[in-house]
mmCIF file of C-alpha atoms in Angstrom:
data_model
loop_
_atom_site.group_PDB
_atom_site.id
_atom_site.type_symbol
_atom_site.label_atom_id
_atom_site.label_comp_id
_atom_site.label_asym_id
_atom_site.label_seq_id
_atom_site.Cartn_x
_atom_site.Cartn_y
_atom_site.Cartn_z
ATOM 1 C CA MET A 17 106.224 67.863 89.638
ATOM 2 C CA PHE A 18 102.741 68.412 91.326
ATOM 3 C CA ASN A 19 99.810 69.601 89.147
ATOM 4 C CA ASP A 20 98.291 72.715 90.292
ATOM 5 C CA ALA A 21 94.907 71.033 90.715
ATOM 6 C CA ASP A 22 96.560 68.571 93.312
ATOM 7 C CA LEU A 23 97.668 71.752 95.495
ATOM 8 C CA THR A 24 96.061 73.606 98.330
ATOM 9 C CA ASP A 25 96.830 77.242 99.081
ATOM 10 C CA ASP A 26 97.160 77.409 103.035
ATOM 11 C CA LYS A 27 97.455 80.260 105.119
ATOM 12 C CA PHE A 28 100.161 80.308 108.084
ATOM 13 C CA LEU A 29 100.811 83.118 110.593
ATOM 14 C CA CYS A 30 97.152 84.414 110.076
ATOM 15 C CA GLY A 31 97.821 84.643 106.545
ATOM 16 C CA ARG A 32 100.959 86.634 106.515
ATOM 17 C CA LEU A 33 102.249 83.368 104.634
ATOM 18 C CA ARG A 34 100.457 81.805 101.925
ATOM 19 C CA LEU A 35 101.758 78.059 101.134
ATOM 20 C CA LEU A 36 101.149 75.716 98.204
ATOM 21 C CA GLN A 37 100.924 72.121 99.577
ATOM 22 C CA PRO A 38 100.065 68.916 98.130
ATOM 23 C CA ALA A 39 96.413 67.950 99.052
ATOM 24 C CA ARG A 40 97.237 64.211 99.322
ATOM 25 C CA GLY A 41 101.175 64.395 100.202
ATOM 26 C CA TYR A 42 103.281 65.539 103.145
ATOM 27 C CA ARG A 43 101.821 68.721 104.503
ATOM 28 C CA ALA A 44 103.525 71.087 106.771
ATOM 29 C CA ALA A 45 101.456 72.156 109.919
ATOM 30 C CA THR A 46 102.638 73.181 113.710
ATOM 31 C CA ASP A 47 105.719 71.550 113.793
ATOM 32 C CA ALA A 48 107.287 73.873 111.056
ATOM 33 C CA VAL A 49 106.071 77.105 112.718
ATOM 34 C CA LEU A 50 107.412 75.911 116.085
ATOM 35 C CA LEU A 51 110.772 75.060 114.789
ATOM 36 C CA ALA A 52 110.826 78.666 112.922
ATOM 37 C CA ALA A 53 109.882 80.537 116.121
ATOM 38 C CA ALA A 54 112.868 78.410 118.326
ATOM 39 C CA CYS A 55 115.714 79.471 116.178
ATOM 40 C CA PRO A 56 117.738 82.165 117.158
ATOM 41 C CA ALA A 57 118.412 83.811 113.778
ATOM 42 C CA GLU A 58 119.285 87.584 113.410
ATOM 43 C CA PRO A 59 119.021 89.528 110.645
ATOM 44 C CA GLY A 60 121.857 88.714 107.919
ATOM 45 C CA ASP A 61 122.292 85.325 109.166
ATOM 46 C CA THR A 62 122.724 82.437 106.524
ATOM 47 C CA VAL A 63 120.107 79.625 107.082
ATOM 48 C CA LEU A 64 120.148 76.138 105.814
ATOM 49 C CA ASP A 65 116.972 74.169 106.371
ATOM 50 C CA LEU A 66 117.654 70.505 106.042
ATOM 51 C CA GLY A 67 114.649 68.485 104.019
ATOM 52 C CA CYS A 68 113.046 71.773 103.428
ATOM 53 C CA GLY A 69 109.983 70.356 102.123
ATOM 54 C CA ALA A 70 107.895 72.953 100.842
ATOM 55 C CA GLY A 71 109.727 75.705 102.587
ATOM 56 C CA ALA A 72 107.346 76.042 105.406
ATOM 57 C CA ALA A 73 109.694 76.399 108.227
ATOM 58 C CA SER A 74 112.381 78.924 106.614
ATOM 59 C CA LEU A 75 109.515 80.857 105.266
ATOM 60 C CA CYS A 76 107.959 81.173 108.765
ATOM 61 C CA LEU A 77 111.278 82.144 110.045
ATOM 62 C CA ALA A 78 111.842 84.806 107.299
ATOM 63 C CA ALA A 79 108.385 86.310 108.026
ATOM 64 C CA ARG A 80 109.371 86.855 111.495
ATOM 65 C CA VAL A 81 113.469 88.003 110.986
ATOM 66 C CA PRO A 82 114.462 90.273 107.990
ATOM 67 C CA ASP A 83 117.149 89.963 105.730
ATOM 68 C CA LEU A 84 117.929 86.290 106.288
ATOM 69 C CA VAL A 85 119.842 84.279 103.389
ATOM 70 C CA LEU A 86 117.920 81.141 103.134
ATOM 71 C CA THR A 87 118.982 77.934 101.456
ATOM 72 C CA GLY A 88 116.756 74.549 101.615
ATOM 73 C CA LEU A 89 117.976 70.893 100.866
ATOM 74 C CA GLU A 90 115.457 68.544 99.669
ATOM 75 C CA MET A 91 115.644 65.458 97.875
ATOM 76 C CA GLN A 92 112.110 64.948 96.543
ATOM 77 C CA PRO A 93 112.185 67.345 93.369
ATOM 78 C CA ASP A 94 108.429 68.102 93.536
ATOM 79 C CA TYR A 95 108.989 69.282 97.101
ATOM 80 C CA ALA A 96 111.923 71.216 95.943
ATOM 81 C CA ASP A 97 109.992 73.071 93.065
ATOM 82 C CA LEU A 98 107.147 73.889 95.646
ATOM 83 C CA ALA A 99 109.440 75.482 98.130
ATOM 84 C CA ARG A 100 110.920 77.698 95.170
ATOM 85 C CA ARG A 101 107.320 78.565 94.237
ATOM 86 C CA ASN A 102 106.467 79.418 97.913
ATOM 87 C CA ALA A 103 109.252 81.567 98.337
ATOM 88 C CA ALA A 104 108.590 83.456 94.968
ATOM 89 C CA ARG A 105 104.915 83.996 95.733
ATOM 90 C CA ASN A 106 105.730 85.274 99.165
ATOM 91 C CA GLY A 107 108.162 87.733 97.899
ATOM 92 C CA MET A 108 111.162 86.097 99.471
ATOM 93 C CA ALA A 109 114.539 85.168 98.321
ATOM 94 C CA MET A 110 115.557 81.123 98.987
ATOM 95 C CA GLU A 111 117.995 78.816 97.284
ATOM 96 C CA VAL A 112 116.672 75.267 97.098
ATOM 97 C CA VAL A 113 119.074 72.672 96.088
ATOM 98 C CA GLU A 114 118.252 68.937 95.372
ATOM 99 C CA GLY A 115 119.954 66.438 97.338
ATOM 100 C CA ASP A 116 120.495 63.975 100.382
ATOM 101 C CA VAL A 117 121.129 65.057 103.831
ATOM 102 C CA ALA A 118 123.556 61.856 104.196
ATOM 103 C CA GLN A 119 125.617 63.319 101.010
ATOM 104 C CA VAL A 120 125.243 67.160 101.100
ATOM 105 C CA PRO A 121 125.903 68.297 97.641
ATOM 106 C CA PRO A 122 129.003 70.408 96.955
ATOM 107 C CA ALA A 123 126.910 73.440 96.454
ATOM 108 C CA LEU A 124 126.096 73.662 100.188
ATOM 109 C CA ARG A 125 129.578 72.992 101.537
ATOM 110 C CA ARG A 126 129.922 76.190 102.655
ATOM 111 C CA PRO A 127 129.294 77.634 106.604
ATOM 112 C CA PHE A 128 125.832 78.716 107.712
ATOM 113 C CA SER A 129 124.928 80.774 110.980
ATOM 114 C CA GLN A 130 121.939 78.744 111.747
ATOM 115 C CA VAL A 131 120.614 75.033 110.495
ATOM 116 C CA ILE A 132 117.027 73.918 110.818
ATOM 117 C CA ALA A 133 115.636 70.290 110.459
ATOM 118 C CA ASN A 134 112.384 68.704 111.062
ATOM 119 C CA PRO A 135 113.897 64.909 110.216
ATOM 120 C CA PRO A 136 111.456 62.171 109.577
ATOM 121 C CA TRP A 137 110.011 60.504 112.551
ATOM 122 C CA TYR A 138 108.119 57.381 111.655
ATOM 123 C CA PRO A 139 109.724 54.292 112.835
ATOM 124 C CA PRO A 140 111.243 52.065 109.915
ATOM 125 C CA GLY A 141 109.420 49.242 108.847
ATOM 126 C CA GLY A 142 105.876 50.712 109.357
ATOM 127 C CA THR A 143 103.537 52.218 106.819
ATOM 128 C CA PRO A 144 103.236 56.349 107.361
ATOM 129 C CA SER A 145 101.196 56.590 104.280
ATOM 130 C CA PRO A 146 100.471 55.001 100.827
ATOM 131 C CA ARG A 147 101.291 58.035 99.222
ATOM 132 C CA PRO A 148 105.276 57.988 98.251
ATOM 133 C CA GLY A 149 106.144 61.391 98.891
ATOM 134 C CA ARG A 150 104.264 61.783 102.399
ATOM 135 C CA ALA A 151 106.171 58.339 103.415
ATOM 136 C CA THR A 152 109.291 59.673 102.518
ATOM 137 C CA ALA A 153 108.699 62.958 104.524
ATOM 138 C CA LEU A 154 107.581 60.823 107.764
ATOM 139 C CA GLN A 155 109.687 57.515 107.702
ATOM 140 C CA VAL A 156 112.911 57.247 109.133
ATOM 141 C CA THR A 157 115.280 56.101 106.813
ATOM 142 C CA LEU A 158 118.303 57.688 107.718
ATOM 143 C CA PRO A 159 119.817 57.659 111.765
ATOM 144 C CA LEU A 160 119.230 61.129 113.500
ATOM 145 C CA SER A 161 122.803 61.226 114.038
ATOM 146 C CA VAL A 162 123.420 61.871 110.125
ATOM 147 C CA TRP A 163 121.489 64.667 110.528
ATOM 148 C CA VAL A 164 123.161 66.225 113.537
ATOM 149 C CA GLN A 165 126.711 65.510 111.731
ATOM 150 C CA ALA A 166 125.260 67.101 108.555
ATOM 151 C CA ALA A 167 124.290 70.206 110.662
ATOM 152 C CA ALA A 168 127.262 70.319 112.440
ATOM 153 C CA GLN A 169 129.681 70.077 109.397
ATOM 154 C CA ARG A 170 127.659 72.944 107.763
ATOM 155 C CA LEU A 171 127.709 75.442 110.657
ATOM 156 C CA HIS A 172 130.128 78.002 111.338
ATOM 157 C CA PRO A 173 131.709 78.122 114.820
ATOM 158 C CA GLY A 174 129.408 79.684 117.210
ATOM 159 C CA GLY A 175 126.604 78.798 114.763
ATOM 160 C CA TRP A 176 123.091 77.243 116.030
ATOM 161 C CA LEU A 177 121.376 73.946 115.225
ATOM 162 C CA THR A 178 117.536 74.072 115.988
ATOM 163 C CA LEU A 179 115.952 70.639 115.329
ATOM 164 C CA ILE A 180 112.352 69.342 116.018
ATOM 165 C CA ALA A 181 111.986 65.679 116.695
ATOM 166 C CA GLY A 182 110.295 62.908 118.634
ATOM 167 C CA ALA A 183 110.918 62.566 122.482
ATOM 168 C CA ASP A 184 111.804 59.259 121.835
ATOM 169 C CA SER A 185 114.660 60.277 119.785
ATOM 170 C CA LEU A 186 116.254 62.394 122.535
ATOM 171 C CA PRO A 187 118.806 60.000 123.518
ATOM 172 C CA ASP A 188 120.018 59.390 120.172
ATOM 173 C CA LEU A 189 120.242 63.277 119.357
ATOM 174 C CA LEU A 190 122.153 63.949 122.487
ATOM 175 C CA ALA A 191 124.492 61.242 121.826
ATOM 176 C CA ALA A 192 125.165 62.422 118.281
ATOM 177 C CA LEU A 193 125.969 65.967 119.485
ATOM 178 C CA ALA A 194 129.815 65.416 120.670
ATOM 179 C CA PRO A 195 132.380 66.556 119.875
ATOM 180 C CA LYS A 196 131.118 69.473 117.541
ATOM 181 C CA LEU A 197 128.054 70.584 119.110
ATOM 182 C CA GLY A 198 127.493 71.656 122.922
ATOM 183 C CA SER A 199 125.513 73.865 124.983
ATOM 184 C CA ALA A 200 122.455 71.828 124.413
ATOM 185 C CA ALA A 201 118.797 73.022 125.627
ATOM 186 C CA VAL A 202 115.544 70.825 124.953
ATOM 187 C CA LEU A 203 112.125 72.037 125.002
ATOM 188 C CA PRO A 204 109.348 69.309 125.478
ATOM 189 C CA LEU A 205 106.220 70.095 123.559
ATOM 190 C CA GLN A 206 103.659 69.230 125.787
ATOM 191 C CA PRO A 207 99.835 69.001 124.253
ATOM 192 C CA ARG A 208 98.145 69.597 127.622
ATOM 193 C CA GLU A 209 98.846 69.967 131.295
ATOM 194 C CA GLY A 210 99.604 66.619 132.778
ATOM 195 C CA ARG A 211 100.316 64.759 129.275
ATOM 196 C CA ALA A 212 103.269 63.269 128.392
ATOM 197 C CA ALA A 213 105.374 65.186 125.743
ATOM 198 C CA PRO A 214 105.775 63.397 122.320
ATOM 199 C CA ARG A 215 107.847 65.886 120.696
ATOM 200 C CA ILE A 216 110.805 68.150 121.672
ATOM 201 C CA LEU A 217 112.804 71.092 120.397
ATOM 202 C CA LEU A 218 116.387 70.926 120.842
ATOM 203 C CA ARG A 219 119.025 73.628 120.089
ATOM 204 C CA ALA A 220 122.817 73.021 120.058
ATOM 205 C CA ARG A 221 126.033 75.259 119.447
ATOM 206 C CA LYS A 222 128.775 74.291 117.435
ATOM 207 C CA GLY A 223 131.753 74.860 119.725
ATOM 208 C CA GLY A 224 129.274 75.293 122.809
ATOM 209 C CA LYS A 225 130.643 74.557 126.206
ATOM 210 C CA ALA A 226 127.498 75.303 128.611
ATOM 211 C CA PRO A 227 125.920 72.406 130.451
ATOM 212 C CA PHE A 228 123.077 70.869 129.076
ATOM 213 C CA ARG A 229 119.682 71.918 130.031
ATOM 214 C CA LEU A 230 116.055 70.511 130.281
ATOM 215 C CA LEU A 231 113.777 73.278 129.983
ATOM 216 C CA PRO A 232 109.890 73.598 131.315
ATOM 217 C CA PRO A 233 107.686 72.452 128.598
ATOM 218 C CA LEU A 234 105.838 74.617 126.347
ATOM 219 C CA ILE A 235 101.933 73.614 126.837
ATOM 220 C CA LEU A 236 100.059 73.892 123.516
ATOM 221 C CA HIS A 237 96.458 73.697 124.773
ATOM 222 C CA THR A 238 94.259 74.559 127.399
ATOM 223 C CA GLY A 239 91.875 72.417 129.451
ATOM 224 C CA PRO A 240 92.458 68.541 130.097
ATOM 225 C CA ALA A 241 91.189 67.166 126.951
ATOM 226 C CA HIS A 242 90.212 68.331 123.440
ATOM 227 C CA ASP A 243 86.735 70.078 123.450
ATOM 228 C CA GLY A 244 84.574 70.016 119.990
ATOM 229 C CA ASP A 245 86.082 71.895 117.011
ATOM 230 C CA ARG A 246 87.959 74.354 118.920
ATOM 231 C CA GLU A 247 91.854 74.728 118.864
ATOM 232 C CA SER A 248 92.004 75.806 122.412
ATOM 233 C CA TYR A 249 95.856 76.903 122.093
ATOM 234 C CA THR A 250 97.263 78.391 125.252
ATOM 235 C CA PRO A 251 97.886 82.230 125.052
ATOM 236 C CA GLN A 252 101.679 81.502 124.172
ATOM 237 C CA ALA A 253 101.162 78.902 121.841
ATOM 238 C CA ASN A 254 98.553 81.178 120.182
ATOM 239 C CA ALA A 255 101.020 83.984 119.633
ATOM 240 C CA ILE A 256 103.718 81.815 118.184
ATOM 241 C CA LEU A 257 101.381 79.726 115.750
ATOM 242 C CA ARG A 258 99.072 82.899 114.659
ATOM 243 C CA ASP A 259 101.067 85.798 115.118
ATOM 244 C CA GLY A 260 104.707 84.459 114.407
ATOM 245 C CA ALA A 261 106.246 85.258 118.044
ATOM 246 C CA PRO A 262 109.526 84.036 118.878
ATOM 247 C CA LEU A 263 110.268 81.171 121.356
ATOM 248 C CA LEU A 264 113.360 82.437 121.972
ATOM 249 C CA THR A 265 112.862 83.374 125.835
ATOM 250 C CA ALA A 266 112.010 79.689 126.605
ATOM 251 C CA PHE A 267 115.679 78.824 126.012
ATOM 252 C CA HIS A 268 117.154 81.669 127.962
#
């Protein structure tokens, strides 16, 4: 487990959440907040976070939507412990089960209303980090089809998968949806006007039959280039990342 001296106490959603994270390990940032903002959970829903890390996405979601039943699956025991600690210190209930997405533990073989995931994105064979915990969180070890299949198996009919991933993984993700998931919609995450979108948000519904939709991008920053130390978020991105606003209207 992490020593307290090796952790930072980080603010999310302008301090509405305080999360312990390793100073030199994998650290959640904007992806977790965007993933939570895109999830269409409603009060009373059951939510499974595949590869929950320190719990950032689930807890950001719970900060917006009350009365959720949160469950996380995490293969690294030290991060699973952090997720439990972070839930408790923010006054939220979250069950965290240690295990692998490729072999979902029996304790999680029940239906959920929502499944969220932020799978590793760094290509296999590279060196994403010299720190093992961060490398495990970042580097692809399982095909994305395994993540999609695990989500499809855990969703009840009509339930939603919400996932954030690299844009280059989109063909594999779409190919993995059939036959259980449909009504897919993809939201490109564009850093600035005129820039390619390196990341995407994907939503798909178990048993959904609606046509595929490629949505207008969410632009995260204003201006043509980074300008000093200012974050320069667009108003919509600022509302999501700072105020916890939902991203649901983008998927309508």
